[in-house]
Coordinates of C-alpha atoms and ligand atoms in Angstrom, one line a residue:
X1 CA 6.4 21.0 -13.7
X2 CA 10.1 20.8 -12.2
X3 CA 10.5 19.0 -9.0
X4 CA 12.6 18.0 -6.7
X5 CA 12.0 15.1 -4.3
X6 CA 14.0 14.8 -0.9
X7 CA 14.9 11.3 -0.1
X8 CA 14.5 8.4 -2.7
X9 CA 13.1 5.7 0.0
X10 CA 9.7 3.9 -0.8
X11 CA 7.9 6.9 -0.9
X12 CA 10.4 9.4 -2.6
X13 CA 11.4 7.4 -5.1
X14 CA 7.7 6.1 -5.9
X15 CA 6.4 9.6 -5.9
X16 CA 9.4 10.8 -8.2
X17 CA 9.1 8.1 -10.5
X18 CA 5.4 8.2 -10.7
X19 CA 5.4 12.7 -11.6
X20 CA 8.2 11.6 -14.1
X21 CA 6.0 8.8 -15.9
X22 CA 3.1 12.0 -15.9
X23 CA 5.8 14.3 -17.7
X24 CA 6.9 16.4 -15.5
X25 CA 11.3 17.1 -14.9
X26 CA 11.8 15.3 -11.5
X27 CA 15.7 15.4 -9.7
X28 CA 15.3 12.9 -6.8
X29 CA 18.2 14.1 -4.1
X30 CA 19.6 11.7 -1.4
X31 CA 21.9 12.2 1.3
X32 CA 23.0 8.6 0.8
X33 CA 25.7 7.9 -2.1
X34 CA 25.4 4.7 -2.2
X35 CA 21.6 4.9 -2.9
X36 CA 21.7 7.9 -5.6
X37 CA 25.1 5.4 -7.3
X38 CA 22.8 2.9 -7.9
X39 CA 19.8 4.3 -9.3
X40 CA 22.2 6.3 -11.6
X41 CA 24.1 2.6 -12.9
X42 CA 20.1 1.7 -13.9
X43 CA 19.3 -0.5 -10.7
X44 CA 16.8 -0.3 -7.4
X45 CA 18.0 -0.2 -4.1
X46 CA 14.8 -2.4 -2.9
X47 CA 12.4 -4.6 -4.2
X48 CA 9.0 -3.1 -5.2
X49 CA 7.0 -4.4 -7.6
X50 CA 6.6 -2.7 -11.1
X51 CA 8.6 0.3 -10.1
X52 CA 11.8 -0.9 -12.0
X53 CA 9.3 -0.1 -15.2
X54 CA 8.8 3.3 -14.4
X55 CA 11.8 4.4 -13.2
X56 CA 14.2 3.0 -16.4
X57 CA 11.9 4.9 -19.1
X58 CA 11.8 8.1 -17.1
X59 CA 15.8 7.7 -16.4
X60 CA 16.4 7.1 -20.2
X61 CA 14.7 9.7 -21.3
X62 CA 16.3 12.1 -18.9
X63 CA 13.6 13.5 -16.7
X64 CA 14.1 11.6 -13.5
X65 CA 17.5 12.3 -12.5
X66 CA 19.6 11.3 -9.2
X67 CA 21.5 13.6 -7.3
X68 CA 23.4 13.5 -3.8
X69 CA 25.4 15.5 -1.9
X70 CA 24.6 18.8 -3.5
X71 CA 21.2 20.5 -3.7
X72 CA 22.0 23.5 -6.0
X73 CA 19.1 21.8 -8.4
X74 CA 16.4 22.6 -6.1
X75 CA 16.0 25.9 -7.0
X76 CA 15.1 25.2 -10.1
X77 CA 12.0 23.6 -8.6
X78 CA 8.3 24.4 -9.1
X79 CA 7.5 22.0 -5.9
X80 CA 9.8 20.5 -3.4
X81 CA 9.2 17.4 -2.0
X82 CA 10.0 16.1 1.9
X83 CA 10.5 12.5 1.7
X84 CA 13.1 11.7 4.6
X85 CA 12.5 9.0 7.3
X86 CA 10.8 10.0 10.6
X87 CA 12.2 7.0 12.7
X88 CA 10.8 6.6 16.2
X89 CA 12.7 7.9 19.1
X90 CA 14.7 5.0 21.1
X91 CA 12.6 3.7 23.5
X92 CA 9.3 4.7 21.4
X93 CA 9.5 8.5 23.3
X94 CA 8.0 10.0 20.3
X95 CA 9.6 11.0 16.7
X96 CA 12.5 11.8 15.6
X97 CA 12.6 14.4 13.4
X98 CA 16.3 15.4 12.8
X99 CA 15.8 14.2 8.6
X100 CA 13.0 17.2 8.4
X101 CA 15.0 19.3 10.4
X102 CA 18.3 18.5 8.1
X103 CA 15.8 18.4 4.5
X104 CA 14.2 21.8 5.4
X105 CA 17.7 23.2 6.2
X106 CA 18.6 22.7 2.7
X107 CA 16.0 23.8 1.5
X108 CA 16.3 27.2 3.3
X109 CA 19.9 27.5 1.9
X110 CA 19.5 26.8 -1.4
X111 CA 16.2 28.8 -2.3
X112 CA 16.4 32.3 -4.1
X113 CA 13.8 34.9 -4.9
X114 CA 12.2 34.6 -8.4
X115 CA 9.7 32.3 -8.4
X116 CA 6.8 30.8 -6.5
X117 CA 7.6 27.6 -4.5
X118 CA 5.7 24.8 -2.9
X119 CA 7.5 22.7 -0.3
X120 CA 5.2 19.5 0.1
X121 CA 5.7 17.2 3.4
X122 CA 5.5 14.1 2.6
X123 CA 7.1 12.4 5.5
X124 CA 4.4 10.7 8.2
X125 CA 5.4 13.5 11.3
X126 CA 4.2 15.0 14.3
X127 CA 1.3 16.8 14.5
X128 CA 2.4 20.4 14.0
X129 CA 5.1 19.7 12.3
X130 CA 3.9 21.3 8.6
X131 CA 4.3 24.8 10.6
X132 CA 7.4 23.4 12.3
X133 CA 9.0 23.2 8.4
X134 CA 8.0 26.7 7.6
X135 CA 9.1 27.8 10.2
X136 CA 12.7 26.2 10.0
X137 CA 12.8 27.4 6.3
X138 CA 11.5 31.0 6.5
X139 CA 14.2 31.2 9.8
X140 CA 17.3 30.0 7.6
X141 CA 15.7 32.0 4.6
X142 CA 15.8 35.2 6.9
X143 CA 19.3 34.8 8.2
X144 CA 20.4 35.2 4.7
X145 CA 18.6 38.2 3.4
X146 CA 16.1 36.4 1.4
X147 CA 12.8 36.1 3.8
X148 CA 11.1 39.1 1.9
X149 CA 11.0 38.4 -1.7
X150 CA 10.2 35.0 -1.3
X151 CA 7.0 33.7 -2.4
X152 CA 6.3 29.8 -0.7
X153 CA 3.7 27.8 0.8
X154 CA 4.4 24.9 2.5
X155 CA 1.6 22.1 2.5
X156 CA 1.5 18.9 4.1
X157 CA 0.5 15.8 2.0
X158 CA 0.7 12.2 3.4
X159 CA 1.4 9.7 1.5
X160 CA -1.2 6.5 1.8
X161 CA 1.3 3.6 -0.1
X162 CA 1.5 0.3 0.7
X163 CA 5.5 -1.3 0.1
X164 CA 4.3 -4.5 -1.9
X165 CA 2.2 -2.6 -4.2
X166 CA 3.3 1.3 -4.0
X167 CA 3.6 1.7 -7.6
X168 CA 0.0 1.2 -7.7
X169 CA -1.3 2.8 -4.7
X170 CA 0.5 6.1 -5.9
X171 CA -1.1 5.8 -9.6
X172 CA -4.5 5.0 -7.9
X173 CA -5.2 6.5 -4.9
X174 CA -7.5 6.5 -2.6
X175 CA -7.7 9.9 -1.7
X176 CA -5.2 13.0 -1.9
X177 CA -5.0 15.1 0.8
X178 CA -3.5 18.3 1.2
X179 CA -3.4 20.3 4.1
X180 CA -2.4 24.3 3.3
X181 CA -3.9 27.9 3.9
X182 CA -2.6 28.9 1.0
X183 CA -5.1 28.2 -1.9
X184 CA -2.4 28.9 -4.7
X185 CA -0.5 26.1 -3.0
X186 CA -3.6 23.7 -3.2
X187 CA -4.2 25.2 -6.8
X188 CA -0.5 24.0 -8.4
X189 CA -1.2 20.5 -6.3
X190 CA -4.3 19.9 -8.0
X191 CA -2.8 20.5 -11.5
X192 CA 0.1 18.4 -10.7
X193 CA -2.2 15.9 -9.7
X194 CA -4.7 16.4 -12.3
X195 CA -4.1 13.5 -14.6
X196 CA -4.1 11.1 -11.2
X197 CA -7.5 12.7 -10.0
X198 CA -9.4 12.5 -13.2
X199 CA -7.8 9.2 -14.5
X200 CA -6.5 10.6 -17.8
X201 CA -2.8 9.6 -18.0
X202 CA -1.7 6.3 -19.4
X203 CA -0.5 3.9 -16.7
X204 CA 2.7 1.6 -17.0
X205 CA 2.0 -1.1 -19.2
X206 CA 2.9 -3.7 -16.7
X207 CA 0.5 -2.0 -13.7
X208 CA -3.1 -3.4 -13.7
X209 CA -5.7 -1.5 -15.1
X210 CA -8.0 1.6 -12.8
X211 CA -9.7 -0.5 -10.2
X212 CA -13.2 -0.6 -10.2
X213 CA -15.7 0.7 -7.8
X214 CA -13.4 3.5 -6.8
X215 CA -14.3 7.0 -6.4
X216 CA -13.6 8.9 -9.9
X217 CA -12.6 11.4 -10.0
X218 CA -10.2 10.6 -7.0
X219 CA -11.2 12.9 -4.0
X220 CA -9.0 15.9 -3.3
X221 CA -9.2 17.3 -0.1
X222 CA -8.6 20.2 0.9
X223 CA -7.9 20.3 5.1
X224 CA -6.2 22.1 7.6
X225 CA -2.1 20.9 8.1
X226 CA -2.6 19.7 11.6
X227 CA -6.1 17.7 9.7
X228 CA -4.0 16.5 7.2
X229 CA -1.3 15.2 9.5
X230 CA -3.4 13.3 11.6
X231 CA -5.3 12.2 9.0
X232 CA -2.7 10.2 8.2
X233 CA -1.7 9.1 11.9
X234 CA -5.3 8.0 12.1
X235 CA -5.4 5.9 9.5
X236 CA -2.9 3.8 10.3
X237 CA -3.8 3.7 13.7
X238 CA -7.5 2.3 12.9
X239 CA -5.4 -0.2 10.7
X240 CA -3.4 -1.5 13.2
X241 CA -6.3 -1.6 15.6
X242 CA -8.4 -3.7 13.2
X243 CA -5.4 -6.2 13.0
X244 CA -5.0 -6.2 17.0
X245 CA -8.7 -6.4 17.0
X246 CA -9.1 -9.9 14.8
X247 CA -5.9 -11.0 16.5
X248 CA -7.6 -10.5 20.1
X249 CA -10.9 -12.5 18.2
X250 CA -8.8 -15.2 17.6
X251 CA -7.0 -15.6 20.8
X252 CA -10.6 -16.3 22.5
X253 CA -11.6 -17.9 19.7
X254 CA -8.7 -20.6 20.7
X255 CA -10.0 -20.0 24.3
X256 CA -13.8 -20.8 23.5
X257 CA -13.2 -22.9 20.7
X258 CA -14.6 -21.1 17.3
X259 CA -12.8 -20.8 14.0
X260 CA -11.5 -17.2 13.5
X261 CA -11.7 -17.1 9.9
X262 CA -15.7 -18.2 10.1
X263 CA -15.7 -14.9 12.7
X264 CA -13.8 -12.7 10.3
X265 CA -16.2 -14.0 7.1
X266 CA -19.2 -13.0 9.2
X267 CA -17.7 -9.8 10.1
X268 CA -16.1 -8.5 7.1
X269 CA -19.8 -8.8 4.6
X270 CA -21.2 -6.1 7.1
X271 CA -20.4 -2.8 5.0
X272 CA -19.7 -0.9 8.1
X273 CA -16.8 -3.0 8.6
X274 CA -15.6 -4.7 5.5
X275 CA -13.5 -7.5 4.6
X276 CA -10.1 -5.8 4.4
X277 CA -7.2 -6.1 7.7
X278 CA -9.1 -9.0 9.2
X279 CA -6.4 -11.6 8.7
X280 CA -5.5 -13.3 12.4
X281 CA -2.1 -14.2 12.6
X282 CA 1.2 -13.0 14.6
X283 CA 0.2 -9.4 13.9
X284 CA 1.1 -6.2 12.2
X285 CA 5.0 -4.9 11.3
X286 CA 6.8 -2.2 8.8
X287 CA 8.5 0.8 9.5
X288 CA 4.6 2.9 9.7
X289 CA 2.2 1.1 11.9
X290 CA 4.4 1.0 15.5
X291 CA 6.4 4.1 14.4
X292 CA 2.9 5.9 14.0
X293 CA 1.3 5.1 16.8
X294 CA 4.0 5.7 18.9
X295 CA 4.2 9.3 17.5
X296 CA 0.5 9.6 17.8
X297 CA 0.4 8.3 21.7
X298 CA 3.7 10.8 22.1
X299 CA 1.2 13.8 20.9
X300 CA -2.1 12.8 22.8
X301 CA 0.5 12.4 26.1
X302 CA 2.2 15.3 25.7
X303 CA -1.2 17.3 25.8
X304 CA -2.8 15.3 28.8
X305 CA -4.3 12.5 26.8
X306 CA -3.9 8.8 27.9
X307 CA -4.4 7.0 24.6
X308 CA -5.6 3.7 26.1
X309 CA -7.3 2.4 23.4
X310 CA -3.8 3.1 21.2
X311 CA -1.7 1.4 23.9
X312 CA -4.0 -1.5 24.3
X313 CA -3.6 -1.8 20.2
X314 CA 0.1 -1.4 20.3
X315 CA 0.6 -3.6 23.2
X316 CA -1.4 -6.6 22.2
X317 CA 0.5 -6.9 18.5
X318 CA 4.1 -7.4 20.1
X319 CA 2.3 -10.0 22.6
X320 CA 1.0 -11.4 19.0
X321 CA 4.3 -12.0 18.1
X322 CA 4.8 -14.6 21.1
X323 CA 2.1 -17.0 20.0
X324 CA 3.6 -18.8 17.1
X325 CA 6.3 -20.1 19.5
X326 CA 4.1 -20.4 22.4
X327 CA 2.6 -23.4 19.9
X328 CA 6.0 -24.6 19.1
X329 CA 6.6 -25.0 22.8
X330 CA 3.6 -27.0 23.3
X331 CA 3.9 -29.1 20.4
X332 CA 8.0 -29.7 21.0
X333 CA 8.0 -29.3 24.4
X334 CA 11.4 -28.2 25.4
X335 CA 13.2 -26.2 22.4
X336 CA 17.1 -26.2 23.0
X337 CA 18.5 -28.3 20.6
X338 CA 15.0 -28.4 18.1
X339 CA 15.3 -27.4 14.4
X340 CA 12.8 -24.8 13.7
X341 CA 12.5 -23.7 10.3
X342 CA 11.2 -20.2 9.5
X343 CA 9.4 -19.2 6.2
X344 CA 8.9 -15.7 5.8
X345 CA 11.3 -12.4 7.0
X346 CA 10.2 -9.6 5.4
X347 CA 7.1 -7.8 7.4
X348 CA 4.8 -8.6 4.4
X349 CA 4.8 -10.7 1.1
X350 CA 6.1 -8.3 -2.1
X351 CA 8.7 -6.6 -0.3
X352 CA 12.3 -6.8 0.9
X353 CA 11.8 -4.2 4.2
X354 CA 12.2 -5.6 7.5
X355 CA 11.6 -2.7 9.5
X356 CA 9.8 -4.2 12.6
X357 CA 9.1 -7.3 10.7
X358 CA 7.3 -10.0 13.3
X359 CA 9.8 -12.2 12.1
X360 CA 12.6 -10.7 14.1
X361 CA 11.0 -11.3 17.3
X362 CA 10.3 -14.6 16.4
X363 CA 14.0 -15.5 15.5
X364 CA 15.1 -13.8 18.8
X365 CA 12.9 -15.3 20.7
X366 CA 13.7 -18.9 19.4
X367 CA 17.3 -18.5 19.4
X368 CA 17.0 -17.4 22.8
X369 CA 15.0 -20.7 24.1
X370 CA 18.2 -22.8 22.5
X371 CA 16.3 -23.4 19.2
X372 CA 18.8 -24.1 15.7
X373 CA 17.0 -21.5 14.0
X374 CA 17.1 -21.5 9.7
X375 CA 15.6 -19.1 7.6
X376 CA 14.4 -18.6 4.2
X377 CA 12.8 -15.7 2.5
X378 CA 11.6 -15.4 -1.6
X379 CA 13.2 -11.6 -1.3
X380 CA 14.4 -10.6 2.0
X381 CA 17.0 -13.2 2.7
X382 CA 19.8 -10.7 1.6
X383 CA 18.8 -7.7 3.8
X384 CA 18.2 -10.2 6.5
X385 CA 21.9 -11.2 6.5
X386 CA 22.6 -7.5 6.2
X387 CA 20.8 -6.5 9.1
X388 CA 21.5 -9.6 11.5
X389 CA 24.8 -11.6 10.9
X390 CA 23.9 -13.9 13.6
X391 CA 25.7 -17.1 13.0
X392 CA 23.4 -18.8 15.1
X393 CA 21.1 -18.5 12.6
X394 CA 21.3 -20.2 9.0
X395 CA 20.2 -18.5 6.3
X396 CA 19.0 -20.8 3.3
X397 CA 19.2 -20.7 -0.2
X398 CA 15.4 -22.6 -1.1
X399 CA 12.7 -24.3 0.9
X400 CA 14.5 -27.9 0.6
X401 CA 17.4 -26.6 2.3
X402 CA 15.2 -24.6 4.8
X403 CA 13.0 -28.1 5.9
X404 CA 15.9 -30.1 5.7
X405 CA 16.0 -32.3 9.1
X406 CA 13.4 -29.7 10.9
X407 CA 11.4 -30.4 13.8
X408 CA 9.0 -27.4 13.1
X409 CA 8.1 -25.1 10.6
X410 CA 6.9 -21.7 11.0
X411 CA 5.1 -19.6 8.6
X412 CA 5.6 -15.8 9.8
X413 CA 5.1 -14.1 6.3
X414 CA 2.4 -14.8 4.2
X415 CA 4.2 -15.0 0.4
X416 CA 2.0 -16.8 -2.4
X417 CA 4.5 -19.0 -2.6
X418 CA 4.5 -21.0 0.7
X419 CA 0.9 -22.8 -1.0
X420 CA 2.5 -23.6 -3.9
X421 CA 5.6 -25.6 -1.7
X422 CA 5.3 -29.9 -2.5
X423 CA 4.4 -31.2 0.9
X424 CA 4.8 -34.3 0.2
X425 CA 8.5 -33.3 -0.5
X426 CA 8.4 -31.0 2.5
X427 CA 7.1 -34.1 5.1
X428 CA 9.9 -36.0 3.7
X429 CA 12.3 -34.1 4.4
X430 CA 11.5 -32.9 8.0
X431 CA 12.7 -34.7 11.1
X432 CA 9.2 -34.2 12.6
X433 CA 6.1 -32.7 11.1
X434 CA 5.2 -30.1 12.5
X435 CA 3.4 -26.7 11.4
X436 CA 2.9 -23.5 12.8
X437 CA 1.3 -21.3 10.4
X438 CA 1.2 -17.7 11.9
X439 CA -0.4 -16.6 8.8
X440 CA -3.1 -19.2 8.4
X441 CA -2.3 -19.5 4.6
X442 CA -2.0 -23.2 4.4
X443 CA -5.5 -23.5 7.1
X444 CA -7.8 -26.1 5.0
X445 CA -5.1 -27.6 2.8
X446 CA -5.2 -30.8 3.7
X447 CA -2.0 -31.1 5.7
X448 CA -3.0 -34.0 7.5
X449 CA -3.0 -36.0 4.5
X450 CA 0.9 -35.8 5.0
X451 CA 1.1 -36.6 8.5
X452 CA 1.3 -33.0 9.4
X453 CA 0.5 -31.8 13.2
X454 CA -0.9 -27.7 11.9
X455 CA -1.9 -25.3 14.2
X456 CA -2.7 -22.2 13.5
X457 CA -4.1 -18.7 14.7
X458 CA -7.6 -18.6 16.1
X459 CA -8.1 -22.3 14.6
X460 CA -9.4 -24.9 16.7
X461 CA -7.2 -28.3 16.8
X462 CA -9.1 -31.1 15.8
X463 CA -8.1 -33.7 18.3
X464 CA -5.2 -36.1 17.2
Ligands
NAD1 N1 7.3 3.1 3.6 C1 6.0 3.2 3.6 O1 5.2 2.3 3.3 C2 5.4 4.6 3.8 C3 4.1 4.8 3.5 C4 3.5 6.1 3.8 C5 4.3 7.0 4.4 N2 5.6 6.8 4.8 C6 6.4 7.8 5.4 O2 7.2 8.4 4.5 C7 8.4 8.8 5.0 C8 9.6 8.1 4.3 O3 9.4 6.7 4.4 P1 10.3 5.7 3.5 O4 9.8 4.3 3.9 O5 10.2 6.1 2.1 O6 11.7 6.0 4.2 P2 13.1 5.3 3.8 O7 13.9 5.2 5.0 O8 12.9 4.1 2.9 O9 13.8 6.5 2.9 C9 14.2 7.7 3.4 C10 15.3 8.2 2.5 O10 15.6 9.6 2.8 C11 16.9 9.8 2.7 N3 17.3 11.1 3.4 C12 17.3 11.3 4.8 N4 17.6 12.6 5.0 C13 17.7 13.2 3.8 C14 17.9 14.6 3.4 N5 18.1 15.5 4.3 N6 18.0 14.8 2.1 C15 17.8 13.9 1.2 N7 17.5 12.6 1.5 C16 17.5 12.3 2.8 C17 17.6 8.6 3.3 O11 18.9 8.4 3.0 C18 16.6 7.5 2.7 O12 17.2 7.0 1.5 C19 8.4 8.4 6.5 O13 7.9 9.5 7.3 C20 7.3 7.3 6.5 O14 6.6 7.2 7.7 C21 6.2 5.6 4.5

């Protein structure tokens, strides 16, 4: 099929690159330059694992193109993608949807009569907001002449990826959902789909093979929009209340003295809960999780529904964010003038976003109390300095650097790599040893041995 995608972010560009791997004629379209320059001169403009090898092959052999500026090509399209960002409104009053609002505009003024269209919403939005797009379209369609002979559906889809591992989660879904009246609409979805449902295409020789004990064929269903759209607002909700939920565990597990990750074992082999998003530590970030529950709590309000259980959820993570200094405090005492070293920026490990990473908060917070704050990050250290050129805070090149002279370490993001550091080279070169592991990915690794003080999240101390 020919399709356009709008907005070549984490989901655009995924989604694009992924319907060019399966054949189909895909022009991604951004509004930013930059961006669409980039792709075009053969490189990413963030780190995703594996996506590079999709994208190159599909760009070489000419059916993923980049375009901005001008949107003449998506009339050539079969289906039209919405992939813009739906940032939250400052001061977390709701969504703001001025990127639909612009993307359905252009789509309204470049469409003519001919053919059959589907315009798919990708974008996580507002519930109502699939009728909100039609509406917008069909309305600029109308003021030039063309509402008549058009034939379109417009269908909302979310999109279920995870940065860090997107490429995957877009080849192997869980689910697809699509939320439409109109069954032509859910008809041409299903065939573009088809090879992802039943398995049958040939995967990117890097990606890891199908997983196993997954529904085959992948389910396909068929809802209403506003089911569809909160669907996804749903789902991420429940994932950021299981997070705030072990992270509540293990703040009375460090009341009452238990071991979290004991709690979280026990929990997780009950199949009603499962293992998965029962990780304690400073708590959930990303541009989805806060953004989505704010928009969520903004609909439930707006109709006369105090979300409580939501707020409670939302609430408890950015306290979450507090308790990795909170330890630094009362292992350092007093923090002006203190080293503290922080490994980790980006929001999660396999990424270089850091949209609403914990991180930030953490670095704020510690500059504030009169800390000498250094950072490192395997990925993110770049759009770190991009997004906060604080000179109070040193960016490092490597891990020595970062430990250098420290008083404290802090682990806020959990990257493979902080296991594999040499701690006997790491205790040798910090002014005091001390750990905070807001991750609890180094719990059990015989720190001590080294003369480290660790504390983590939901641990118990052992007494010195
Ligand atoms: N990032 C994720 O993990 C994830 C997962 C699932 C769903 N979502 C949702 O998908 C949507 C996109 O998220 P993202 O992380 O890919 O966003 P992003 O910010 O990474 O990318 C959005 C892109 O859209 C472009 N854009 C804005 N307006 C445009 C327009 N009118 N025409 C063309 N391009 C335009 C921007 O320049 C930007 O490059 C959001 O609603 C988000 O909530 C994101």
């Amino acid at each position: 099929m020919r399709i356009s995608v709008l907005g070549t972010g984490y989901v655009g560009l995924v989604t694009g690159a992924a319907l060019a791997h399966l054949g189909n004629q895909v022009v991604c379209h951004d509004i930013d330059r930059e961006r669409i320059d980039l792709l075009r001169a053969g490189r990413l403009p963030f780190y995703e694992p594996h996506l590079d090898e999709v994208v190159q092959p599909a760009r070489r052999r000419g059916n993923l193109i980049f375009v901005s500026g001008e949107f003449a090509l998506l009339n050539e399209a079969d289906v039209i993608f919405i992939c813009v960002g739906t940032p939250s409104l400052p001061g977390g009053k709701g969504i703001d949807l001025r990127f639909v609002r612009a993307a359905a505009t252009q789509i309204g003024e470049i469409l003519e009569p001919g053919r059959r269209r589907v315009v798919v919403n990708k974008s996580t939005v507002p519930l109502g907001s699939r009728c909100w797009v039609e509406t917008l379209v069909k309305e600029v369609l109308h003021r030039r002449g063309r509402r008549r002979e058009m034939e379109l559906a417009t269908v909302s889809n979310p999109e279920f990826l995870r940065e860090g591992s997107a490429v995957y989660d877009v080849f192997f879904p869980d689910r697809i959902v699509i939320g439409t009246e109109d069954e032509w609409a859910v008809e041409t979805l299903h065939e573009l789909y088809r090879p992802i449902i039943e398995r049958s295409f040939t995967p990117p020789a890097s990606l890891a093979a199908a997983p196993s004990g997954q529904f085959s064929p992948v389910p396909f269903l068929w809802v209403s929009p506003a089911g569809a759209e909160l669907i996804k607002y749903a789902a991420n909700a429940f994932l950021a209340t299981k997070i705030s939920f072990i992270n509540e565990i293990a703040n009375i597990c460090e009341v009452l003295g238990a071991d979290v990750r004991e709690v979280a074992t026990g929990l997780g082999l009950d199949r009603r809960i499962g293992p998965e998003f029962l990780a304690a530590g400073v708590g959930w970030g990303g541009s989805c999780f806060g953004k989505d529950l704010n928009g969520l709590m903004a609909d439930a309000r707006a109709y006369g529904y105090e979300p409580a259980l939501l707020r409670a959820v939302f609430d408890l993570n950015y306290r979450q964010r507090m308790v990795v200094v909170k330890k630094l405090q009362n292992l350092l005492k007093t923090l002006r003038g203190m080293v503290i070293a922080v490994y980790g920026l980006s929001f999660k490990p396999q990424t270089d976003d850091l949209r609403d990473a914990p991180s930030l908060d953490v670095i704020k917070k510690l500059v504030s109390l009169g800390a000498l704050v250094r950072v490192f990050d395997p990925v993110a250290t770049g759009a770190f300095r991009r997004l906060c050129p604080d000179p109070e805070v040193k960016v490092c090149h490597d891990p020595d650097e970062l430990v250098e002279g420290a008083d404290g370490l802090v682990i806020v993001t959990e990257w493979p790599q902080v296991k594999e550091l040499d701690w006997e080279r790491v205790a040798n070169r910090m002014r005091r040893k001390i750990i905070v592991d807001g991750r609890n990915v180094l719990a059990g690794g015989g720190l001590e041995q080294y003369g480290f003080a660790y504390q983590g999240v939901g641990i118990p101390v052992r007494p010195g």
